[in-house]
Structure formats: structure tokens, C-alpha cells
GROMACS .gro file of C-alpha atoms in nm:
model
  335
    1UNK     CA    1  -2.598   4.646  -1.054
    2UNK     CA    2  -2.871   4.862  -0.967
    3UNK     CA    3  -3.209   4.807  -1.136
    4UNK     CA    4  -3.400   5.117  -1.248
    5UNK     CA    5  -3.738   5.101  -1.249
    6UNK     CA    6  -3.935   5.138  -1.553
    7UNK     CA    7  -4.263   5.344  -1.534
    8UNK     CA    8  -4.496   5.272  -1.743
    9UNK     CA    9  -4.822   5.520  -1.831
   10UNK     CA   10  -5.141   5.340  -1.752
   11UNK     CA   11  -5.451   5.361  -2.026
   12UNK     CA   12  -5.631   5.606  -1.847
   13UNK     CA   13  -5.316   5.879  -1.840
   14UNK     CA   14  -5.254   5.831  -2.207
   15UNK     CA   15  -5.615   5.903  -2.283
   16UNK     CA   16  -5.565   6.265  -2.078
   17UNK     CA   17  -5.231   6.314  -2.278
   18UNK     CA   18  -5.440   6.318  -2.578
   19UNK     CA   19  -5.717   6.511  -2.458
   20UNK     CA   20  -5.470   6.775  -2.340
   21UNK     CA   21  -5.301   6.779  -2.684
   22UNK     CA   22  -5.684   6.745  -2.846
   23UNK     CA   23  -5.785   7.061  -2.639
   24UNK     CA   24  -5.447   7.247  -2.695
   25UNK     CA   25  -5.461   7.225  -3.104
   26UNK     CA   26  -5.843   7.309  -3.103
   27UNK     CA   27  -5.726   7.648  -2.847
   28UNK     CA   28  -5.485   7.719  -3.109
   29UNK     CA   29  -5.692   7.606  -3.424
   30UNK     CA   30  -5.960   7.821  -3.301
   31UNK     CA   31  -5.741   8.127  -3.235
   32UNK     CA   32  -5.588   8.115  -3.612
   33UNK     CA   33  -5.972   8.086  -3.741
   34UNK     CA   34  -6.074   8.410  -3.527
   35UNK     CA   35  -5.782   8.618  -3.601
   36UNK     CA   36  -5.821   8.525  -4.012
   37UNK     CA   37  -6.244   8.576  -3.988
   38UNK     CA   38  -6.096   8.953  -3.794
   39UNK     CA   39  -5.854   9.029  -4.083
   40UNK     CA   40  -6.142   8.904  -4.362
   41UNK     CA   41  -6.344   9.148  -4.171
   42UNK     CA   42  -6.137   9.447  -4.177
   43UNK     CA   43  -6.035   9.404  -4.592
   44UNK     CA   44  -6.407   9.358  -4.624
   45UNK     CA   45  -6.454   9.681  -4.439
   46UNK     CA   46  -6.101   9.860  -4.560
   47UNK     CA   47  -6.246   9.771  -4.887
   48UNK     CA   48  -6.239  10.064  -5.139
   49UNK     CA   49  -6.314   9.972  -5.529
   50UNK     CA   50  -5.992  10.058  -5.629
   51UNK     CA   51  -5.824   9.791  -5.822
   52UNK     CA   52  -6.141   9.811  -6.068
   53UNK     CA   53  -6.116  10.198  -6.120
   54UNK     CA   54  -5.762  10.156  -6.208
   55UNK     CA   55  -5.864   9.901  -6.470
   56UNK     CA   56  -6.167  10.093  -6.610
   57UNK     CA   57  -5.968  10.387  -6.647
   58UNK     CA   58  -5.662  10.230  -6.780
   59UNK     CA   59  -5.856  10.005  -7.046
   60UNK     CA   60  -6.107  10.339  -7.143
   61UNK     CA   61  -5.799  10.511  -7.226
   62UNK     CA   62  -5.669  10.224  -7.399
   63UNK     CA   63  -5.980  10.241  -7.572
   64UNK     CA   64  -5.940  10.549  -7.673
   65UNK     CA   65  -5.577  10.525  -7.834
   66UNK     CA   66  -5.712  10.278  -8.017
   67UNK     CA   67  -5.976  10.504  -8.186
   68UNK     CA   68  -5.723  10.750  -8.265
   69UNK     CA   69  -5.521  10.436  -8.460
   70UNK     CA   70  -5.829  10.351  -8.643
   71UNK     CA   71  -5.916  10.712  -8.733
   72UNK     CA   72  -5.570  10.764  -8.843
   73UNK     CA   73  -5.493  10.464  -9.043
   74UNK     CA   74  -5.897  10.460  -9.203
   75UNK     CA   75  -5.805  10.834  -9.300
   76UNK     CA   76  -5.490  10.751  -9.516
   77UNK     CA   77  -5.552  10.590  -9.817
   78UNK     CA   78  -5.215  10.412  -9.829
   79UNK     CA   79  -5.281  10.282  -9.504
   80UNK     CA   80  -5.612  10.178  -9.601
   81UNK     CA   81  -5.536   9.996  -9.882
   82UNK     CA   82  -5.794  10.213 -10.108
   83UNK     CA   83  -5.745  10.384 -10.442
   84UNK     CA   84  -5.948  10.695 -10.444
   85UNK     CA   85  -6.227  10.800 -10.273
   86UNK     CA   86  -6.199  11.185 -10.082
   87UNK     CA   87  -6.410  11.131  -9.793
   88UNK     CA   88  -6.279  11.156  -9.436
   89UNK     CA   89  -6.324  11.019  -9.112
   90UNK     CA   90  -6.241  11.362  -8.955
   91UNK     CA   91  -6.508  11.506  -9.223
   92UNK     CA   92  -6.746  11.224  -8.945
   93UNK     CA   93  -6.571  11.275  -8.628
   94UNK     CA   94  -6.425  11.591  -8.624
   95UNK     CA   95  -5.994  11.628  -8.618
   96UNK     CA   96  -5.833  11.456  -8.305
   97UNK     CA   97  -5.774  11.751  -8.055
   98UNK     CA   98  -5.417  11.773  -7.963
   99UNK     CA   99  -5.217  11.527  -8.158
  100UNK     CA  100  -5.063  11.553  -8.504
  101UNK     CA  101  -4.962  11.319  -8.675
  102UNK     CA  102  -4.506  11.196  -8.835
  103UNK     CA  103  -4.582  11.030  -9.124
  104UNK     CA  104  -4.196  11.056  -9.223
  105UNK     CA  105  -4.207  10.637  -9.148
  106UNK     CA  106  -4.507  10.550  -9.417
  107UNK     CA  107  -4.291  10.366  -9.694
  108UNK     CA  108  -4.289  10.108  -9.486
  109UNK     CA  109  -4.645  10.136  -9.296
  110UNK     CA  110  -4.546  10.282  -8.975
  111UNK     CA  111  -4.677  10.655  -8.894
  112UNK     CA  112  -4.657  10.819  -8.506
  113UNK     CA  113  -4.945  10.984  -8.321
  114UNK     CA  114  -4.740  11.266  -8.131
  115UNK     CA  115  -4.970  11.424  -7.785
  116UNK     CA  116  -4.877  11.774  -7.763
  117UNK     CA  117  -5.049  11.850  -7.380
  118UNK     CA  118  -5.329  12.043  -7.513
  119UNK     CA  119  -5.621  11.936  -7.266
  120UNK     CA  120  -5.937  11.792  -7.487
  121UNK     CA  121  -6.306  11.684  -7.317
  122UNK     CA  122  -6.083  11.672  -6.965
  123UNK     CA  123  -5.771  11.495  -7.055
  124UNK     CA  124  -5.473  11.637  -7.120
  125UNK     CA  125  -5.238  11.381  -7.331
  126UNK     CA  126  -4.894  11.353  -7.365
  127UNK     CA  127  -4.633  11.159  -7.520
  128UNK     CA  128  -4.666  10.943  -7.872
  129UNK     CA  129  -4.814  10.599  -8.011
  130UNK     CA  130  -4.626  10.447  -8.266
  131UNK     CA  131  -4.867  10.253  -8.574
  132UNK     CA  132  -4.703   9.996  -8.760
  133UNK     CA  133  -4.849   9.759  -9.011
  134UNK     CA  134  -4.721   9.458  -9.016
  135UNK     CA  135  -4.603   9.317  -9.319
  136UNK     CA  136  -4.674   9.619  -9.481
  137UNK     CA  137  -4.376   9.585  -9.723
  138UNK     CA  138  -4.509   9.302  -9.839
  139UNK     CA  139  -4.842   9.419  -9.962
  140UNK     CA  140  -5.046   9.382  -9.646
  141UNK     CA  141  -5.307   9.708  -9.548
  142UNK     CA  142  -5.527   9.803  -9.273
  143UNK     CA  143  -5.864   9.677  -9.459
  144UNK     CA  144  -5.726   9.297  -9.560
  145UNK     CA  145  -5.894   9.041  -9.330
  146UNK     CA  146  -5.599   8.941  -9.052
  147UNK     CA  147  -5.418   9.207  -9.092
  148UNK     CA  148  -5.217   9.329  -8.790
  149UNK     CA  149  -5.151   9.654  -8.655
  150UNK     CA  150  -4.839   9.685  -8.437
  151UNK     CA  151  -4.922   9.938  -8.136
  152UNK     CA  152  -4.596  10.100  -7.985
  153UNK     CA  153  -4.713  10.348  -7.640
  154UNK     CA  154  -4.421  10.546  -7.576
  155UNK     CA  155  -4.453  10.728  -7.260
  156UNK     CA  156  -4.836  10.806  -7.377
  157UNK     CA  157  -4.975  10.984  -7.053
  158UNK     CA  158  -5.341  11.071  -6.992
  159UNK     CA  159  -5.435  11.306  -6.687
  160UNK     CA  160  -5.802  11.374  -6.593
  161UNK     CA  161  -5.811  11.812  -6.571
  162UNK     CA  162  -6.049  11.727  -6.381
  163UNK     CA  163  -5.884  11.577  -6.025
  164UNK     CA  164  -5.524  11.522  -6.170
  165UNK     CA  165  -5.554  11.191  -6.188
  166UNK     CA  166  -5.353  11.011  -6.456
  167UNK     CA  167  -5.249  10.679  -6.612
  168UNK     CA  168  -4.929  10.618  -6.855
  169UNK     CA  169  -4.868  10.330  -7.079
  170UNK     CA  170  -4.602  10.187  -7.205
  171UNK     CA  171  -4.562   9.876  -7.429
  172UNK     CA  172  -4.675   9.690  -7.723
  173UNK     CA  173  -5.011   9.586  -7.826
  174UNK     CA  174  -5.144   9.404  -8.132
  175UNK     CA  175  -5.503   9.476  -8.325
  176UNK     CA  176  -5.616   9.215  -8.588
  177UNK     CA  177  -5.844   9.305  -8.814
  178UNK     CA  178  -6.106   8.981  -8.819
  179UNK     CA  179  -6.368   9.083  -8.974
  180UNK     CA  180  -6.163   9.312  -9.259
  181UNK     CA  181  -6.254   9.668  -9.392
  182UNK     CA  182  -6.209   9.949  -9.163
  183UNK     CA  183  -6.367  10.246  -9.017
  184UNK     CA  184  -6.381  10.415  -9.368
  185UNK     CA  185  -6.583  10.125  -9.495
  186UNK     CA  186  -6.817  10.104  -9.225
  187UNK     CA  187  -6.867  10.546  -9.288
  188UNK     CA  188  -6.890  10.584  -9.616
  189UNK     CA  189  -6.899  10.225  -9.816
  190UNK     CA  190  -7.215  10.071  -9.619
  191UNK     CA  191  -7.018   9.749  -9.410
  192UNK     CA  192  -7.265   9.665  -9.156
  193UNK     CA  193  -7.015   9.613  -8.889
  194UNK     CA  194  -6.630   9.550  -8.852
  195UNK     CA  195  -6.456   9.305  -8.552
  196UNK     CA  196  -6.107   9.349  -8.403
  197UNK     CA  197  -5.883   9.187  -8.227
  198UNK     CA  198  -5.694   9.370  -7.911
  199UNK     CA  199  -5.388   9.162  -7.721
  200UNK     CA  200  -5.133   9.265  -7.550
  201UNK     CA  201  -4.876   9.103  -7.276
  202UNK     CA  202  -4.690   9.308  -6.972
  203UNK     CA  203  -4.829   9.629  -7.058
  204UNK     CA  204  -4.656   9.850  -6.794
  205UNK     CA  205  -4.941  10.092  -6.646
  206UNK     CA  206  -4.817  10.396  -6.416
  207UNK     CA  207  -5.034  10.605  -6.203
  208UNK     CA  208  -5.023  10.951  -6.029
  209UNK     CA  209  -4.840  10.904  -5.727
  210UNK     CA  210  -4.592  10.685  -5.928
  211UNK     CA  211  -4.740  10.338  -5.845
  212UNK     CA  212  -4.713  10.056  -6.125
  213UNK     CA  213  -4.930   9.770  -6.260
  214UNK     CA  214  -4.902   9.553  -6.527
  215UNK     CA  215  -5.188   9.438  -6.754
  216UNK     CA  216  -5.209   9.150  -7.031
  217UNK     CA  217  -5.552   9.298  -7.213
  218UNK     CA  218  -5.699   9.067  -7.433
  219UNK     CA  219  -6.069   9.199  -7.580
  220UNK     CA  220  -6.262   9.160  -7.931
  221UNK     CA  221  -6.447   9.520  -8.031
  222UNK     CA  222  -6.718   9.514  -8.233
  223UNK     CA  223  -6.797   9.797  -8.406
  224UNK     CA  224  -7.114   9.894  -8.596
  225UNK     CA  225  -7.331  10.248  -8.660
  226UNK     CA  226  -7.681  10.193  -8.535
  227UNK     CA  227  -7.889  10.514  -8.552
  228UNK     CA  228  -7.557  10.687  -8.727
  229UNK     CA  229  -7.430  10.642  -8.414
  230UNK     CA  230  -7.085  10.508  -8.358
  231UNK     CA  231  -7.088  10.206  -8.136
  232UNK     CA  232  -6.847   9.924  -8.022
  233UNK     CA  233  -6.933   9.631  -7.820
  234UNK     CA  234  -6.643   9.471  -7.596
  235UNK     CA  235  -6.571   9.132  -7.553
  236UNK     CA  236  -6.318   8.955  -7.273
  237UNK     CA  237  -6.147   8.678  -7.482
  238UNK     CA  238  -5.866   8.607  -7.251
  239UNK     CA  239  -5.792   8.283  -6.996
  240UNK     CA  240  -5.561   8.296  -6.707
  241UNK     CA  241  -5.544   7.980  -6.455
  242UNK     CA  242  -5.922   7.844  -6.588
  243UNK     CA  243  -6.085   8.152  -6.596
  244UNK     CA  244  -6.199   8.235  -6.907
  245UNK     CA  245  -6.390   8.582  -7.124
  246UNK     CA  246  -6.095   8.731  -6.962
  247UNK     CA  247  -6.035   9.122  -7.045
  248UNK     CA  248  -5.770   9.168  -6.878
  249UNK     CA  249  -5.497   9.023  -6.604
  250UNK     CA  250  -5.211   9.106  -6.390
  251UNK     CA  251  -5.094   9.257  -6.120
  252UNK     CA  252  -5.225   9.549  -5.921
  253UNK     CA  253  -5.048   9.864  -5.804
  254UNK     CA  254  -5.035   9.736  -5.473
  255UNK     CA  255  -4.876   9.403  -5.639
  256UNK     CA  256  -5.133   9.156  -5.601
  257UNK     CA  257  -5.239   8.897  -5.914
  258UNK     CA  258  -5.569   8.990  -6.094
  259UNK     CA  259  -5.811   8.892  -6.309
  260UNK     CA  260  -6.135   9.066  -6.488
  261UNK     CA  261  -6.406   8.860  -6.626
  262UNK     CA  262  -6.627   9.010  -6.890
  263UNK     CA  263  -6.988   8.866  -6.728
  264UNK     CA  264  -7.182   9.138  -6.967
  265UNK     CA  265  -7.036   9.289  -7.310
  266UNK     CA  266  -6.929   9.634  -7.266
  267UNK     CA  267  -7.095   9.919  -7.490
  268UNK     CA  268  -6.989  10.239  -7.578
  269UNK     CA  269  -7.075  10.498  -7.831
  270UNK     CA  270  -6.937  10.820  -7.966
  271UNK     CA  271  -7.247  11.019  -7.805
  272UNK     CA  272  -7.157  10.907  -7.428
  273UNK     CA  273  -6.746  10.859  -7.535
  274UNK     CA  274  -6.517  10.517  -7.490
  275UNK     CA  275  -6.479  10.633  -7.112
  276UNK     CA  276  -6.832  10.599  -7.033
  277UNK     CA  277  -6.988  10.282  -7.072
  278UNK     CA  278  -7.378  10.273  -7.165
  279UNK     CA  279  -7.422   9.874  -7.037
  280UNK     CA  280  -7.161   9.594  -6.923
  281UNK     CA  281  -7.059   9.391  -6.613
  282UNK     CA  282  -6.717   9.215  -6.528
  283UNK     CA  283  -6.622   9.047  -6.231
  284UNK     CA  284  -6.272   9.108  -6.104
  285UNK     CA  285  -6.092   8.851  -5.881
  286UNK     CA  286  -5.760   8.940  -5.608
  287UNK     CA  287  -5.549   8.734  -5.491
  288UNK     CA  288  -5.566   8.682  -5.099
  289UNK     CA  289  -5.882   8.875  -5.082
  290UNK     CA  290  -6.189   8.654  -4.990
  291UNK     CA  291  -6.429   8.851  -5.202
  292UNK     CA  292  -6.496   8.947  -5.578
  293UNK     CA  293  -6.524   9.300  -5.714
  294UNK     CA  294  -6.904   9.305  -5.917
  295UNK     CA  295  -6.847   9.608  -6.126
  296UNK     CA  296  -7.170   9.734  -6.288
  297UNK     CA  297  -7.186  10.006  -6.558
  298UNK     CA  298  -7.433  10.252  -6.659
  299UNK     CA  299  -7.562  10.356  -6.302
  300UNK     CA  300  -7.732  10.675  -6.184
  301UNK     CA  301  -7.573  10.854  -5.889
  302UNK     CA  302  -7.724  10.625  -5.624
  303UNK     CA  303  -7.592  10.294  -5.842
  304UNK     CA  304  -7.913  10.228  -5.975
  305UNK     CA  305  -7.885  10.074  -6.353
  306UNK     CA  306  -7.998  10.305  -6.606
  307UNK     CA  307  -8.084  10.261  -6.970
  308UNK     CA  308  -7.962  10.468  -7.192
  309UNK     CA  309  -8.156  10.663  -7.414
  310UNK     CA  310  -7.959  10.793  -7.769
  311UNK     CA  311  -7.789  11.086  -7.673
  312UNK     CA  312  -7.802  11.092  -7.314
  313UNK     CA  313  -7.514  10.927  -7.129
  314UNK     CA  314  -7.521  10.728  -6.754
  315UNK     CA  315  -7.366  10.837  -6.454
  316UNK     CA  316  -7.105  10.617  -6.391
  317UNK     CA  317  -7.070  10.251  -6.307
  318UNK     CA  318  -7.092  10.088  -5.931
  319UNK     CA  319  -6.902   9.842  -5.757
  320UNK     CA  320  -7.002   9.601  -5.495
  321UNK     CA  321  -6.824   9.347  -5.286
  322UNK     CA  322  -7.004   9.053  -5.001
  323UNK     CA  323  -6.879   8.934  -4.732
  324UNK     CA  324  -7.072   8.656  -4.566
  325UNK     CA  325  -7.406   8.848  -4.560
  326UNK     CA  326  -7.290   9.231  -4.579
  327UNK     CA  327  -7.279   9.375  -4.929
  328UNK     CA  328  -7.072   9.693  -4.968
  329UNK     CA  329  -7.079   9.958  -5.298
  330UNK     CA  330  -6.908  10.230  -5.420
  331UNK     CA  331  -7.007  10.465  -5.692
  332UNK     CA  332  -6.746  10.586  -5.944
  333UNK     CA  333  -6.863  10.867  -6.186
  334UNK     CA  334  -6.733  10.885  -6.577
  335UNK     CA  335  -6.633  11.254  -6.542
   0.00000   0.00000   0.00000
């Protein structure tokens, strides 16, 4: 029997086996660390605004369908729930260029808003949005406090004449009526303001160049005519994994989770138009990216806030992003 000797590692070479493996994972450590502060670096730099463009223009043409409903429904008196009464909101407003409107559906409180192409204050719409009352059958109108409107887009495409660029919706949002009476009342019947509710899941958003998003928008208008002017303030009252005043969430075209935070209530009026805001912050959040998107409305050319006198309108709004201790801006304008 032969007898194999054991060797045994003395303190001293155990101590450089762990140094070796110490100096090893801190090689490697510090390798990952420098090649994720390189790729921060370049999305900081690579960085171009455009996540919160697609949102402001998708939610200020969402906006603006959802004038046309109100018009529409405030306008007919069934809708309305009034008896009598010959005023109109058009009479106010003027008619709503390009779109008629299929009332074949109004027994049962559902009319269609049908876009015929014809291109009004730069957009060119196309495509219908379907209006349905809830519970209209059973005695509920537009003017009755918690009333619902159902909002059906059907392949309702809006491109900018302007640069071509365009954004389709399709999907289903509701409007509550909170505060009850409608646009009528606040016109012609002396309400001092109205509120509304806006929510809406998985809204499928297409853009030119055929990339998708989806959006959940949840937002509270309040609307209200100081000056004669028609105003509406916005609200984010959404929450998506403990982030709260939420206006909207989702998924980007490039297929990265969202969120926008509502940090100062959006304003609009009928001078300036729902696509041009005349005060308002939000703060929107990417996944993966190591930076928020400060968006900033009512700017001047250079980004600089402006306030905005009655009847003159802002440039556009701004949006900044920091990195460590670089800041970085772009300017997007209304029009």
C-alpha cells in the first residue's frame, strides 16, 4: 500500500487565493460599472424628447375628440336632456370643420361623428367616433350628474398638413359627467364651471411610420369661461405601481413601460386651441432609462416660460432631461 501524501495549503496561500479572487471580482465588478456609466452616457446623449411628443400629441388630439363629443351631444336637445331652448353651441363656436354627424342610432342615445379628410387649422381627420350614452334607454342624459358617455374611436386618424405627421386611435374611452350640466349650460344658462371625468384602458395609438403604443389615459377637465373665454384645466388622476396624478401610462412605440405625472395642471383655451397648452408640467418616467423627461409648457422659442396674455398663444412646450450634472432640452413647437 502506497501512501499518498496529502498537501495541505498553509494560512498565508489561502489568504493570496482570496486576494486573487478579491482582485478578480473587483476587475470584473469595475468593468460592468464602466460599461453601464458608458451606455447611461450615450441614452443620455442619444436622448431625443420623443416619448413625450408622442404623448402630447396623442392626448391634444384626444382632447380634441372630446370637444367635438361635448359640442355634439350639448347641441342636441335629446342628448342633453333639455326641453326647449334654440340656442347653439355652433351659434358660440362656429360648426366643426369636416365632420358630419349619423344620428340614425339616437333612440337609443348613440350618434357617430364621421371625419370626411377635409384638412381644418392643419389637421386633416379621418375616420369616425362613435357617442353612446349609457343607460340612455333608461332615462339617463348628458346633463344628469354621473352620467357616462361611451367613446368608440374607430380608425379616427389625425395628420398634421403641416409635416405629415399623424396619430390614430382606436378603442374605448369613458367621460363622466361629475359635476352635471353640460357645455350648453355653462354658454347660455350661467353654470360657473362643469368637471369631467376621462378613463380609458389599452387605447391602441398608431403613428406615421406604422409604430404602435398603447395608453391607459386617466384625466379630470375642468371647464369654465373666464373672460368669455373657453377654458379647461387638466388634471392626472391616475396610479400605476405608486405613482400617483397619473395622466396617462403604457407602453411606448419603441415598447418600453411609461408613466406621465401631472406635476402642474394643464390649461388650455379656445383662443390658443386644446393642442397648445397656455401653462402645465408633467414628469414622464421610462423604463430602463436612468433619467426623467421634465416637460414644460408654454415656452418661447428658446424654452423660456411665457405667460400668456388673452388672446395671444405660447410657442410650444420644452423638455429637459439630467444626467449626473449635464441637463439636456429640446424645444417642441404647437404648430
Amino acid at each position: 500500500r502506497t501512501n499518498i501524501p496529502v498537501i495541505q495549503k498553509t494560512k498565508t496561500q489561502n489568504m493570496k487565493s482570496n486576494k486573487l479572487v478579491y482582485a478578480l471580482s473587483l476587475i470584473v465588478l469595475t468593468g460592468a460599472l464602466a460599461l453601464t456609466s458608458c451606455k447611461k452616457k450615450k441614452e443620455f446623449k442619444n436622448e431625443d424628447g420623443q416619448t413625450s411628443a408622442d404623448s402630447r400629441n396623442t392626448q391634444s388630439e384626444n382632447d380634441n375628440a372630446i370637444n367635438d363629443a361635448n359640442q355634439v351631444i350639448s347641441d342636441n336637445s335629446l342628448l342633453h336632456g333639455r326641453v326647449g331652448g334654440s340656442q347653439s353651441i355652433a351659434g358660440v363656436l362656429g360648426n366643426i370643420c369636416g365632420m358630419t354627424v349619423d344620428t340614425n342610432g339616437l333612440y337609443k342615445g348613440t350618434v357617430t361623428l364621421n371625419y370626411n379628410g377635409t384638412t381644418c387649422s392643419n389637421r386633416t381627420r379621418t375616420g369616425a367616433i362613435r357617442l353612446t350614452i349609457l343607460s340612455y334607454t333608461a332615462g339617463v342624459r348628458w346633463k344628469n350628474v354621473g352620467a357616462v358617455l361611451q367613446v368608440d374611436y374607430l380608425a379616427y386618424k389625425v395628420t398634421r398638413a403641416s409635416d405629415g405627421k399623424s396619430v390614430e386611435l382606436n378603442g374605448t374611452q369613458n367621460v363622466t359627467n361629475i359635476s352635471g350640466g353640460t357645455w350648453f349650460d355653462l354658454f347660455f344658462l350661467g353654470q360657473a364651471n362643469l368637471a369631467h371625468k376621462v378613463t380609458g384602458n389599452n387605447l391602441n395609438v398608431t403613428f406615421d411610420g406604422g409604430s404602435t403604443a398603447v395608453y391607459n389615459i386617466n384625466r379630470q377637465f375642468t371647464y369654465s369661461l373666464p373672460s368669455g373665454i373657453l377654458t379647461c384645466v387638466g388634471e392626472g388622476i391616475g396610479s400605476h405601481n405608486s405613482i400617483y396624478n397619473l395622466e396617462n401610462y403604457g407602453t411606448t412605440r419603441d415598447g418600453d413601460a411609461f408613466t406621465s405625472e401631472v406635476t402642474t395642471p394643464i390649461v388650455w383655451n379656445w383662443t390658443c386651441g386644446w393642442w397648445a397648452p397656455t401653462q402645465g408640467a408633467v414628469d414622464i418616467r421610462v423604463d430602463g432609462k436612468s433619467f426623467n423627461l421634465k416637460v414644460t409648457f408654454a415656452v418661447d422659442q428658446s424654452g423660456n416660460v411665457v405667460s400668456v396674455a388673452p388672446n395671444t398663444c405660447a410657442y410650444g412646450f420644452k423638455v429637459e432631461w439630467t444626467y449626473k450634472k449635464k441637463t439636456n432640452k429640446k424645444i417642441f413647437g404647437y404648430w
